[in-house]
Amino acid sequence: MGACRRGRPVPRFPKIECQTVTPVLAESAAPRSRTQRQSILKQIMGMPAGAIFLVFMTLQIVCITGALLYPDEFRYLSPQNLTILMKAIPVLGCLALGAGVLMIAGEFDLSIGSVYTFTAVLMASLVNTGLSAFIAAPIGILTGLLIGSLNGHITLRFGLPSFIVTLGGLLFWRGAVLLYNGAVQVRFDPEPVFTSLFSGTLFGINAAFIWIVLFVVGFHLLLHRHRFGNHVFATGGNRGAAEAIGINTSRVKLIAFAIAGGMAAVAGILATARVGSVQPGQGAGLELQAIAACVIGGLSLRGGRGSIIGIFLGVLLIHTITDVLLLLRAPGFYLDMFIATLIVLAAIFNHLIERRGLA
């Protein structure tokens, strides 16, 4: 009453009906959910291996669906097919991991296919002379490390493009295989323990596949959780800026070259232990497949960008496509055409990402 006498009107609040609020909430819920989905998709695409992960998972969904609908015609999920995949993936995986680390550092190695063959022939021939495989295998890996270091030393000492130096290495070590052993197959008959360790099975999983998973985890920790990895990315991204903050870029590149050569030797060991022999020309073309897996996995051709998970997914994608085409009984040249198209599209996509500054 006092407020009314002083001329102050009593405030009246409008009555809010529940029916007027509910449509507003219903209208805003749908856009919000769409925004959340778009945000999740954008976060995945923003990850270093996000795009290749989406492509790989989409392909897996299609393959698994086809295998469930047509189990007799498309035997993608058969134990035999999965075993073949687990045996094939580690060889290209090891080559791609070594090549990928070097690409992130801003260099290339085209000789890894020839190094893969040369070290495998060396290891097998040493075993045939009576040496234990547990001694011959480390000698092969050491040889791969030395060859990679030699490539790096020549590249850095004379300021030459690594493409040219390792192209020469490709031809040199391919000829060295013929000079060392001739154009004949070399049998590999190691101790049963060595065979079980590198080509046996553990809980139904091929041993070589377990090795490549361990390598992926180790390289991921090295490049993404260790100071050396930061130096590799800095060296490949901007060598001048890396040197300005005290990074020895020549040392980083030399180590990356050695890693590429060493992983090529490891790939040779896994392949030779699986087959029980090595052919003089079996590594031809593997260097291009390894680089293709890296490009498909999101590595920049200019260096300084990429991820270990992306490299591994690139390897899985190549082998999955190969397997699908074989299961569909497609001609062999279809595979080359499809992989070539995928490489170019991946390179274009990576270039667009770099230009827009999304990575």
Short mmCIF file of C-alpha atoms in Angstrom, two decimals:
data_model
loop_
_atom_site.label_atom_id
_atom_site.label_comp_id
_atom_site.label_asym_id
_atom_site.label_seq_id
_atom_site.Cartn_x
_atom_site.Cartn_y
_atom_site.Cartn_z
CA MET A 1 0.00 0.00 0.00
CA GLY A 2 2.86 2.33 0.75
CA ALA A 3 4.31 1.80 -2.67
CA CYS A 4 0.95 2.63 -4.26
CA ARG A 5 0.65 5.91 -2.37
CA ARG A 6 4.08 7.11 -3.58
CA GLY A 7 3.03 6.51 -7.19
CA ARG A 8 5.15 3.49 -7.73
CA PRO A 9 3.16 0.91 -9.66
CA VAL A 10 3.38 -2.65 -8.52
CA PRO A 11 5.35 -4.59 -11.16
CA ARG A 12 3.44 -7.28 -12.92
CA PHE A 13 5.26 -10.19 -14.48
CA PRO A 14 3.80 -11.90 -17.51
CA LYS A 15 2.59 -15.39 -16.97
CA ILE A 16 4.83 -17.86 -18.75
CA GLU A 17 3.10 -20.81 -20.26
CA CYS A 18 5.01 -24.06 -20.62
CA GLN A 19 3.70 -24.42 -24.14
CA THR A 20 5.56 -21.30 -25.27
CA VAL A 21 8.92 -22.62 -23.99
CA THR A 22 8.82 -26.16 -25.31
CA PRO A 23 8.92 -25.34 -29.06
CA VAL A 24 11.95 -23.11 -28.51
CA LEU A 25 13.82 -25.95 -26.87
CA ALA A 26 12.77 -28.39 -29.57
CA GLU A 27 13.89 -26.03 -32.32
CA SER A 28 17.31 -25.42 -30.72
CA ALA A 29 18.05 -29.07 -29.89
CA ALA A 30 18.40 -30.25 -33.48
CA PRO A 31 20.85 -27.55 -34.64
CA ARG A 32 22.87 -28.08 -31.48
CA SER A 33 23.22 -31.81 -32.16
CA ARG A 34 24.20 -31.10 -35.76
CA THR A 35 26.76 -28.61 -34.54
CA GLN A 36 28.18 -31.18 -32.14
CA ARG A 37 28.49 -33.75 -34.92
CA GLN A 38 30.18 -31.21 -37.16
CA SER A 39 32.54 -30.27 -34.32
CA ILE A 40 33.52 -33.92 -33.74
CA LEU A 41 34.11 -34.43 -37.46
CA LYS A 42 36.17 -31.24 -37.61
CA GLN A 43 38.26 -32.40 -34.64
CA ILE A 44 38.93 -35.75 -36.32
CA MET A 45 39.89 -34.03 -39.58
CA GLY A 46 42.19 -31.72 -37.65
CA MET A 47 44.18 -34.63 -36.26
CA PRO A 48 47.43 -35.52 -38.09
CA ALA A 49 45.95 -38.84 -39.26
CA GLY A 50 42.29 -37.88 -39.09
CA ALA A 51 41.50 -37.92 -42.81
CA ILE A 52 43.19 -41.26 -43.51
CA PHE A 53 41.50 -42.72 -40.42
CA LEU A 54 38.05 -41.82 -41.76
CA VAL A 55 38.90 -43.25 -45.18
CA PHE A 56 40.26 -46.46 -43.67
CA MET A 57 37.29 -46.97 -41.35
CA THR A 58 34.83 -46.32 -44.18
CA LEU A 59 36.60 -48.92 -46.33
CA GLN A 60 36.57 -51.41 -43.45
CA ILE A 61 32.84 -50.93 -42.92
CA VAL A 62 32.18 -51.53 -46.61
CA CYS A 63 34.42 -54.63 -46.70
CA ILE A 64 32.99 -56.13 -43.52
CA THR A 65 29.43 -55.49 -44.72
CA GLY A 66 30.20 -57.14 -48.06
CA ALA A 67 31.84 -60.12 -46.33
CA LEU A 68 28.79 -60.62 -44.09
CA LEU A 69 26.32 -60.34 -46.97
CA TYR A 70 28.31 -62.49 -49.40
CA PRO A 71 30.55 -64.75 -47.28
CA ASP A 72 31.18 -67.26 -50.07
CA GLU A 73 31.94 -64.81 -52.87
CA PHE A 74 33.84 -62.21 -50.80
CA ARG A 75 35.96 -63.99 -48.18
CA TYR A 76 37.40 -60.87 -46.57
CA LEU A 77 36.80 -62.10 -43.00
CA SER A 78 38.03 -65.65 -43.55
CA PRO A 79 40.89 -66.75 -41.27
CA GLN A 80 43.08 -67.53 -44.28
CA ASN A 81 42.66 -64.04 -45.72
CA LEU A 82 43.33 -62.33 -42.39
CA THR A 83 46.45 -64.45 -41.94
CA ILE A 84 47.74 -63.42 -45.37
CA LEU A 85 47.15 -59.76 -44.51
CA MET A 86 49.01 -60.05 -41.18
CA LYS A 87 51.97 -61.64 -42.96
CA ALA A 88 52.12 -59.04 -45.76
CA ILE A 89 51.69 -55.83 -43.76
CA PRO A 90 54.90 -55.91 -41.63
CA VAL A 91 57.37 -55.82 -44.55
CA LEU A 92 55.93 -52.68 -46.15
CA GLY A 93 55.24 -51.30 -42.67
CA CYS A 94 58.90 -51.42 -41.63
CA LEU A 95 60.02 -49.82 -44.89
CA ALA A 96 57.38 -47.08 -44.58
CA LEU A 97 58.26 -46.28 -40.96
CA GLY A 98 61.91 -45.71 -41.85
CA ALA A 99 61.08 -43.75 -44.98
CA GLY A 100 58.46 -41.73 -43.09
CA VAL A 101 60.83 -40.57 -40.34
CA LEU A 102 63.24 -39.42 -43.04
CA MET A 103 60.47 -37.65 -44.98
CA ILE A 104 59.40 -35.77 -41.86
CA ALA A 105 63.03 -34.67 -41.52
CA GLY A 106 62.80 -33.29 -45.07
CA GLU A 107 64.68 -35.96 -47.06
CA PHE A 108 63.97 -39.02 -49.23
CA ASP A 109 65.58 -42.44 -49.57
CA LEU A 110 64.92 -44.32 -52.81
CA SER A 111 67.49 -47.01 -52.02
CA ILE A 112 65.58 -48.78 -49.22
CA GLY A 113 64.22 -51.43 -51.60
CA SER A 114 67.71 -52.38 -52.71
CA VAL A 115 69.04 -52.21 -49.14
CA TYR A 116 66.19 -54.50 -48.09
CA THR A 117 67.32 -57.09 -50.64
CA PHE A 118 71.06 -56.72 -50.07
CA THR A 119 70.87 -57.10 -46.29
CA ALA A 120 68.51 -60.09 -46.62
CA VAL A 121 70.91 -61.82 -49.05
CA LEU A 122 73.82 -61.03 -46.75
CA MET A 123 72.04 -62.47 -43.71
CA ALA A 124 70.90 -65.62 -45.54
CA SER A 125 74.34 -66.29 -47.02
CA LEU A 126 75.98 -65.91 -43.59
CA VAL A 127 73.54 -68.42 -42.13
CA ASN A 128 74.34 -70.84 -44.97
CA THR A 129 78.03 -70.68 -44.00
CA GLY A 130 77.14 -71.96 -40.52
CA LEU A 131 76.71 -68.67 -38.64
CA SER A 132 73.79 -68.42 -36.22
CA ALA A 133 70.84 -66.40 -37.44
CA PHE A 134 70.88 -64.52 -34.14
CA ILE A 135 74.30 -63.18 -35.16
CA ALA A 136 73.64 -62.83 -38.90
CA ALA A 137 70.47 -60.79 -38.39
CA PRO A 138 72.16 -58.06 -36.30
CA ILE A 139 74.96 -57.95 -38.89
CA GLY A 140 72.32 -57.33 -41.56
CA ILE A 141 70.69 -54.57 -39.51
CA LEU A 142 74.09 -52.97 -38.83
CA THR A 143 74.80 -53.06 -42.56
CA GLY A 144 71.50 -51.29 -43.23
CA LEU A 145 72.35 -48.63 -40.64
CA LEU A 146 75.76 -48.06 -42.22
CA ILE A 147 74.32 -47.79 -45.73
CA GLY A 148 71.73 -45.28 -44.53
CA SER A 149 74.42 -43.29 -42.75
CA LEU A 150 76.51 -43.32 -45.93
CA ASN A 151 73.59 -41.91 -47.91
CA GLY A 152 73.12 -39.21 -45.31
CA HIS A 153 76.81 -38.33 -45.16
CA ILE A 154 77.07 -37.92 -48.95
CA THR A 155 73.89 -35.86 -49.05
CA LEU A 156 74.90 -33.51 -46.26
CA ARG A 157 78.63 -33.33 -46.98
CA PHE A 158 78.23 -32.25 -50.60
CA GLY A 159 74.85 -30.53 -50.35
CA LEU A 160 73.25 -32.81 -52.93
CA PRO A 161 69.53 -33.60 -53.19
CA SER A 162 68.80 -36.83 -51.34
CA PHE A 163 66.62 -37.89 -54.26
CA ILE A 164 69.69 -38.06 -56.53
CA VAL A 165 72.02 -39.62 -53.96
CA THR A 166 69.62 -42.40 -53.01
CA LEU A 167 68.63 -42.99 -56.63
CA GLY A 168 72.28 -43.80 -57.21
CA GLY A 169 72.18 -45.97 -54.09
CA LEU A 170 69.18 -47.85 -55.46
CA LEU A 171 71.11 -48.85 -58.58
CA PHE A 172 74.39 -49.45 -56.74
CA TRP A 173 73.05 -51.87 -54.11
CA ARG A 174 70.87 -53.63 -56.66
CA GLY A 175 74.05 -54.35 -58.60
CA ALA A 176 75.88 -55.25 -55.38
CA VAL A 177 73.38 -58.06 -54.79
CA LEU A 178 74.27 -59.59 -58.17
CA LEU A 179 77.98 -59.05 -57.59
CA TYR A 180 77.86 -60.63 -54.14
CA ASN A 181 75.72 -63.68 -54.89
CA GLY A 182 74.70 -63.67 -58.53
CA ALA A 183 71.17 -63.91 -59.90
CA VAL A 184 70.27 -67.00 -57.87
CA GLN A 185 67.90 -67.62 -55.02
CA VAL A 186 69.42 -67.85 -51.54
CA ARG A 187 67.85 -70.29 -49.12
CA PHE A 188 67.42 -69.30 -45.49
CA ASP A 189 67.28 -72.10 -42.94
CA PRO A 190 67.79 -70.61 -39.46
CA GLU A 191 67.27 -72.17 -36.04
CA PRO A 192 63.65 -73.10 -35.21
CA VAL A 193 63.64 -70.57 -32.38
CA PHE A 194 64.53 -67.76 -34.80
CA THR A 195 61.81 -68.88 -37.21
CA SER A 196 59.22 -68.95 -34.43
CA LEU A 197 60.30 -65.54 -33.18
CA PHE A 198 59.87 -63.80 -36.54
CA SER A 199 57.38 -65.91 -38.50
CA GLY A 200 55.54 -68.03 -35.94
CA THR A 201 52.23 -67.32 -34.22
CA LEU A 202 51.31 -66.13 -30.75
CA PHE A 203 47.70 -66.53 -29.63
CA GLY A 204 46.72 -66.92 -33.27
CA ILE A 205 48.49 -63.68 -34.30
CA ASN A 206 51.41 -63.76 -36.69
CA ALA A 207 54.70 -62.86 -34.98
CA ALA A 208 55.72 -60.45 -37.73
CA PHE A 209 52.49 -58.49 -37.20
CA ILE A 210 53.27 -58.25 -33.49
CA TRP A 211 56.71 -56.90 -34.39
CA ILE A 212 55.29 -54.16 -36.62
CA VAL A 213 52.81 -53.12 -33.91
CA LEU A 214 55.70 -52.84 -31.45
CA PHE A 215 57.67 -50.77 -33.96
CA VAL A 216 54.70 -48.46 -34.51
CA VAL A 217 54.33 -47.90 -30.76
CA GLY A 218 58.07 -47.33 -30.35
CA PHE A 219 58.33 -44.88 -33.24
CA HIS A 220 55.21 -43.06 -32.05
CA LEU A 221 56.78 -42.54 -28.64
CA LEU A 222 60.07 -41.49 -30.25
CA LEU A 223 58.58 -38.92 -32.61
CA HIS A 224 55.63 -37.62 -30.62
CA ARG A 225 56.73 -38.01 -27.01
CA HIS A 226 60.51 -37.48 -27.16
CA ARG A 227 62.76 -34.49 -27.72
CA PHE A 228 64.34 -36.14 -30.75
CA GLY A 229 60.94 -36.18 -32.41
CA ASN A 230 60.58 -32.45 -31.87
CA HIS A 231 63.97 -31.97 -33.51
CA VAL A 232 62.92 -34.09 -36.50
CA PHE A 233 59.75 -32.06 -37.07
CA ALA A 234 61.61 -28.78 -36.59
CA THR A 235 64.37 -29.81 -38.99
CA GLY A 236 61.94 -30.82 -41.69
CA GLY A 237 59.62 -27.87 -41.16
CA ASN A 238 62.17 -25.05 -41.16
CA ARG A 239 65.82 -26.00 -41.02
CA GLY A 240 67.05 -22.42 -40.62
CA ALA A 241 64.75 -21.77 -37.66
CA ALA A 242 65.72 -25.11 -36.12
CA GLU A 243 69.41 -24.23 -36.32
CA ALA A 244 68.68 -20.81 -34.85
CA ILE A 245 67.36 -22.40 -31.66
CA GLY A 246 70.38 -24.69 -31.35
CA ILE A 247 69.26 -27.91 -33.06
CA ASN A 248 72.01 -29.81 -34.88
CA THR A 249 69.99 -30.44 -38.03
CA SER A 250 72.77 -32.33 -39.81
CA ARG A 251 72.95 -34.80 -36.95
CA VAL A 252 69.15 -35.21 -36.96
CA LYS A 253 69.09 -35.89 -40.70
CA LEU A 254 72.00 -38.33 -40.43
CA ILE A 255 70.17 -40.31 -37.73
CA ALA A 256 67.01 -40.29 -39.85
CA PHE A 257 68.95 -41.69 -42.82
CA ALA A 258 70.38 -44.42 -40.59
CA ILE A 259 66.89 -45.29 -39.31
CA ALA A 260 65.63 -45.65 -42.88
CA GLY A 261 68.46 -48.05 -43.74
CA GLY A 262 68.08 -50.02 -40.53
CA MET A 263 64.33 -50.46 -40.94
CA ALA A 264 64.89 -51.63 -44.52
CA ALA A 265 67.15 -54.37 -43.12
CA VAL A 266 64.51 -55.31 -40.53
CA ALA A 267 61.94 -55.61 -43.34
CA GLY A 268 64.33 -57.93 -45.17
CA ILE A 269 64.69 -60.13 -42.09
CA LEU A 270 60.93 -60.43 -41.62
CA ALA A 271 60.33 -61.25 -45.29
CA THR A 272 63.15 -63.81 -45.48
CA ALA A 273 62.08 -65.54 -42.25
CA ARG A 274 58.53 -65.81 -43.56
CA VAL A 275 59.39 -67.26 -46.99
CA GLY A 276 62.56 -69.16 -46.14
CA SER A 277 64.50 -67.73 -49.08
CA VAL A 278 65.37 -64.46 -50.77
CA GLN A 279 65.30 -63.54 -54.46
CA PRO A 280 67.82 -61.03 -55.89
CA GLY A 281 65.13 -58.75 -57.30
CA GLN A 282 62.36 -59.10 -54.74
CA GLY A 283 62.80 -55.58 -53.31
CA ALA A 284 62.29 -53.77 -56.62
CA GLY A 285 59.51 -51.19 -56.33
CA LEU A 286 59.06 -51.48 -52.57
CA GLU A 287 60.68 -48.08 -52.02
CA LEU A 288 57.93 -46.44 -54.09
CA GLN A 289 55.21 -48.31 -52.21
CA ALA A 290 56.72 -47.19 -48.91
CA ILE A 291 56.78 -43.54 -49.98
CA ALA A 292 53.24 -43.94 -51.34
CA ALA A 293 52.06 -45.24 -47.95
CA CYS A 294 53.63 -42.20 -46.27
CA VAL A 295 51.98 -39.76 -48.68
CA ILE A 296 48.61 -41.49 -48.32
CA GLY A 297 49.10 -41.38 -44.55
CA GLY A 298 49.30 -37.60 -44.57
CA LEU A 299 53.04 -36.86 -44.64
CA SER A 300 54.07 -33.67 -46.36
CA LEU A 301 56.43 -33.96 -49.30
CA ARG A 302 58.18 -30.84 -47.99
CA GLY A 303 58.82 -32.33 -44.56
CA GLY A 304 57.89 -31.22 -41.08
CA ARG A 305 54.41 -32.74 -40.96
CA GLY A 306 53.00 -36.22 -40.46
CA SER A 307 52.43 -38.93 -37.88
CA ILE A 308 53.46 -42.52 -37.27
CA ILE A 309 49.82 -43.60 -36.97
CA GLY A 310 49.14 -42.02 -40.36
CA ILE A 311 52.03 -43.98 -41.92
CA PHE A 312 50.71 -47.24 -40.50
CA LEU A 313 47.17 -46.48 -41.69
CA GLY A 314 48.58 -45.74 -45.15
CA VAL A 315 50.21 -49.19 -45.17
CA LEU A 316 46.98 -50.82 -44.01
CA LEU A 317 44.99 -48.98 -46.66
CA ILE A 318 47.31 -50.08 -49.48
CA HIS A 319 47.20 -53.72 -48.40
CA THR A 320 43.45 -53.61 -47.87
CA ILE A 321 42.87 -52.29 -51.38
CA THR A 322 45.27 -54.91 -52.76
CA ASP A 323 43.43 -57.64 -50.88
CA VAL A 324 40.00 -56.47 -52.02
CA LEU A 325 41.04 -56.39 -55.66
CA LEU A 326 42.53 -59.88 -55.37
CA LEU A 327 39.37 -61.20 -53.74
CA LEU A 328 37.32 -59.64 -56.55
CA ARG A 329 39.68 -61.29 -59.07
CA ALA A 330 40.48 -57.96 -60.68
CA PRO A 331 43.39 -57.76 -63.16
CA GLY A 332 46.74 -56.80 -61.66
CA PHE A 333 46.99 -53.49 -63.47
CA TYR A 334 43.83 -52.33 -61.67
CA LEU A 335 45.85 -52.25 -58.48
CA ASP A 336 48.56 -50.03 -59.97
CA MET A 337 45.94 -47.66 -61.40
CA PHE A 338 44.03 -47.43 -58.14
CA ILE A 339 47.12 -46.91 -55.97
CA ALA A 340 48.45 -44.30 -58.42
CA THR A 341 45.15 -42.40 -58.28
CA LEU A 342 45.11 -42.61 -54.49
CA ILE A 343 48.66 -41.23 -54.26
CA VAL A 344 47.86 -38.22 -56.43
CA LEU A 345 44.62 -37.49 -54.57
CA ALA A 346 46.41 -37.77 -51.22
CA ALA A 347 49.17 -35.41 -52.40
CA ILE A 348 46.57 -32.89 -53.62
CA PHE A 349 44.69 -33.13 -50.33
CA ASN A 350 47.87 -32.64 -48.29
CA HIS A 351 48.82 -29.64 -50.43
CA LEU A 352 45.41 -28.03 -49.88
CA ILE A 353 45.73 -28.57 -46.14
CA GLU A 354 49.16 -26.89 -46.13
CA ARG A 355 47.90 -23.92 -48.17
CA ARG A 356 44.95 -23.32 -45.87
CA GLY A 357 47.09 -23.73 -42.78
CA LEU A 358 44.88 -26.44 -41.30
CA ALA A 359 47.76 -28.67 -40.23
#
